[in-house]
mmCIF file of C-alpha atoms in Angstrom:
data_model
loop_
_atom_site.group_PDB
_atom_site.id
_atom_site.type_symbol
_atom_site.label_atom_id
_atom_site.label_comp_id
_atom_site.label_asym_id
_atom_site.label_seq_id
_atom_site.Cartn_x
_atom_site.Cartn_y
_atom_site.Cartn_z
ATOM 1 C CA MET A 1 -58.747 100.252 -47.037
ATOM 2 C CA ALA A 2 -59.909 100.012 -50.638
ATOM 3 C CA THR A 3 -58.126 97.882 -53.217
ATOM 4 C CA GLY A 4 -58.112 98.358 -56.962
ATOM 5 C CA THR A 5 -55.900 98.912 -59.997
ATOM 6 C CA ILE A 6 -53.573 101.708 -61.072
ATOM 7 C CA ARG A 7 -53.067 101.870 -64.847
ATOM 8 C CA TYR A 8 -50.101 103.682 -66.308
ATOM 9 C CA TRP A 9 -50.063 105.208 -69.788
ATOM 10 C CA ALA A 10 -47.279 106.421 -72.120
ATOM 11 C CA ALA A 11 -44.288 107.878 -70.200
ATOM 12 C CA ALA A 12 -45.737 106.761 -66.857
ATOM 13 C CA LYS A 13 -45.941 103.171 -68.114
ATOM 14 C CA SER A 14 -42.354 103.337 -69.301
ATOM 15 C CA ALA A 15 -41.121 104.807 -66.001
ATOM 16 C CA ALA A 16 -43.072 102.313 -63.879
ATOM 17 C CA LYS A 17 -41.920 99.421 -66.091
ATOM 18 C CA THR A 18 -45.421 97.991 -65.866
ATOM 19 C CA ALA A 19 -48.808 98.740 -67.406
ATOM 20 C CA GLU A 20 -50.704 98.329 -64.142
ATOM 21 C CA GLU A 21 -50.460 97.343 -60.508
ATOM 22 C CA ALA A 22 -52.697 97.021 -57.488
ATOM 23 C CA TYR A 23 -53.430 99.740 -54.957
ATOM 24 C CA SER A 24 -54.496 99.445 -51.347
ATOM 25 C CA ALA A 25 -55.372 102.925 -50.103
ATOM 26 C CA GLN A 26 -58.213 105.162 -48.968
ATOM 27 C CA THR A 27 -57.290 108.206 -51.063
ATOM 28 C CA LEU A 28 -55.484 109.038 -54.271
ATOM 29 C CA ALA A 29 -52.758 110.741 -52.225
ATOM 30 C CA GLU A 30 -52.118 107.522 -50.266
ATOM 31 C CA ALA A 31 -52.027 105.445 -53.444
ATOM 32 C CA LEU A 32 -49.573 107.844 -55.107
ATOM 33 C CA ASP A 33 -47.357 107.902 -52.000
ATOM 34 C CA ALA A 34 -47.143 104.104 -52.209
ATOM 35 C CA VAL A 35 -46.334 104.311 -55.934
ATOM 36 C CA ARG A 36 -43.493 106.753 -55.221
ATOM 37 C CA GLU A 37 -42.066 104.377 -52.613
ATOM 38 C CA ARG A 38 -42.206 101.405 -54.998
ATOM 39 C CA HIS A 39 -40.858 103.328 -58.001
ATOM 40 C CA PRO A 40 -38.438 106.037 -56.876
ATOM 41 C CA GLY A 41 -36.724 108.015 -59.591
ATOM 42 C CA GLU A 42 -38.175 108.628 -63.037
ATOM 43 C CA LEU A 43 -41.797 107.741 -62.220
ATOM 44 C CA THR A 44 -41.782 110.210 -59.325
ATOM 45 C CA ARG A 45 -40.750 112.951 -61.767
ATOM 46 C CA VAL A 46 -43.327 111.872 -64.365
ATOM 47 C CA LEU A 47 -46.147 111.882 -61.770
ATOM 48 C CA GLN A 48 -45.577 115.605 -61.157
ATOM 49 C CA ARG A 49 -46.825 116.295 -64.710
ATOM 50 C CA CYS A 50 -49.637 113.733 -64.875
ATOM 51 C CA SER A 51 -53.373 114.053 -64.712
ATOM 52 C CA PHE A 52 -55.498 111.358 -63.120
ATOM 53 C CA LEU A 53 -58.843 109.684 -63.652
ATOM 54 C CA VAL A 54 -60.433 107.862 -60.736
ATOM 55 C CA ASP A 55 -63.186 105.493 -61.798
ATOM 56 C CA GLU A 56 -63.321 107.306 -65.161
ATOM 57 C CA GLN A 57 -63.821 110.734 -63.497
ATOM 58 C CA PRO A 58 -61.169 113.461 -63.923
ATOM 59 C CA VAL A 59 -59.492 114.511 -60.677
ATOM 60 C CA GLY A 60 -58.669 117.953 -62.031
ATOM 61 C CA LEU A 61 -57.361 120.394 -59.440
ATOM 62 C CA ARG A 62 -58.906 118.657 -56.413
ATOM 63 C CA PRO A 63 -56.398 117.887 -53.644
ATOM 64 C CA HIS A 64 -55.403 114.244 -53.981
ATOM 65 C CA ALA A 65 -56.018 113.693 -50.258
ATOM 66 C CA SER A 66 -59.702 114.543 -50.832
ATOM 67 C CA VAL A 67 -60.184 112.005 -53.649
ATOM 68 C CA ARG A 68 -61.549 108.789 -52.107
ATOM 69 C CA LEU A 69 -60.773 105.486 -53.782
ATOM 70 C CA THR A 70 -63.344 102.733 -54.152
ATOM 71 C CA GLU A 71 -63.146 98.988 -53.699
ATOM 72 C CA GLY A 72 -62.391 97.489 -57.112
ATOM 73 C CA GLY A 73 -61.790 100.943 -58.582
ATOM 74 C CA THR A 74 -59.339 102.142 -61.186
ATOM 75 C CA VAL A 75 -56.843 105.003 -61.184
ATOM 76 C CA GLU A 76 -55.581 106.040 -64.628
ATOM 77 C CA VAL A 77 -52.227 107.861 -64.707
ATOM 78 C CA LEU A 78 -52.097 110.091 -67.792
ATOM 79 C CA PRO A 79 -48.912 111.970 -68.709
ATOM 80 C CA PRO A 80 -49.250 115.084 -70.860
ATOM 81 C CA PHE A 81 -49.876 114.269 -74.505
ATOM 82 C CA ALA A 82 -48.025 115.976 -77.332
ATOM 83 C CA GLY A 83 -49.830 117.677 -80.156
ATOM 84 C CA GLY A 84 -52.967 119.723 -80.314
#
């Protein structure tokens, strides 16, 4: 089990009511499942629209279950940004 940090930005930060928290998971899917359990409601809805960076690399369209997390790594939760 890897441990690291999840950082929330913009609407995700507001919905989570925190800027960051720890993860303990093997994959991005496991980490996000734990986030949904800890923060039911608005954050769960916001996560459906977010993109993610894992250790500064975009996840893109890869299945979250296939994205391995690293010890001491960082997951960035990025809601859609307005503007162009």
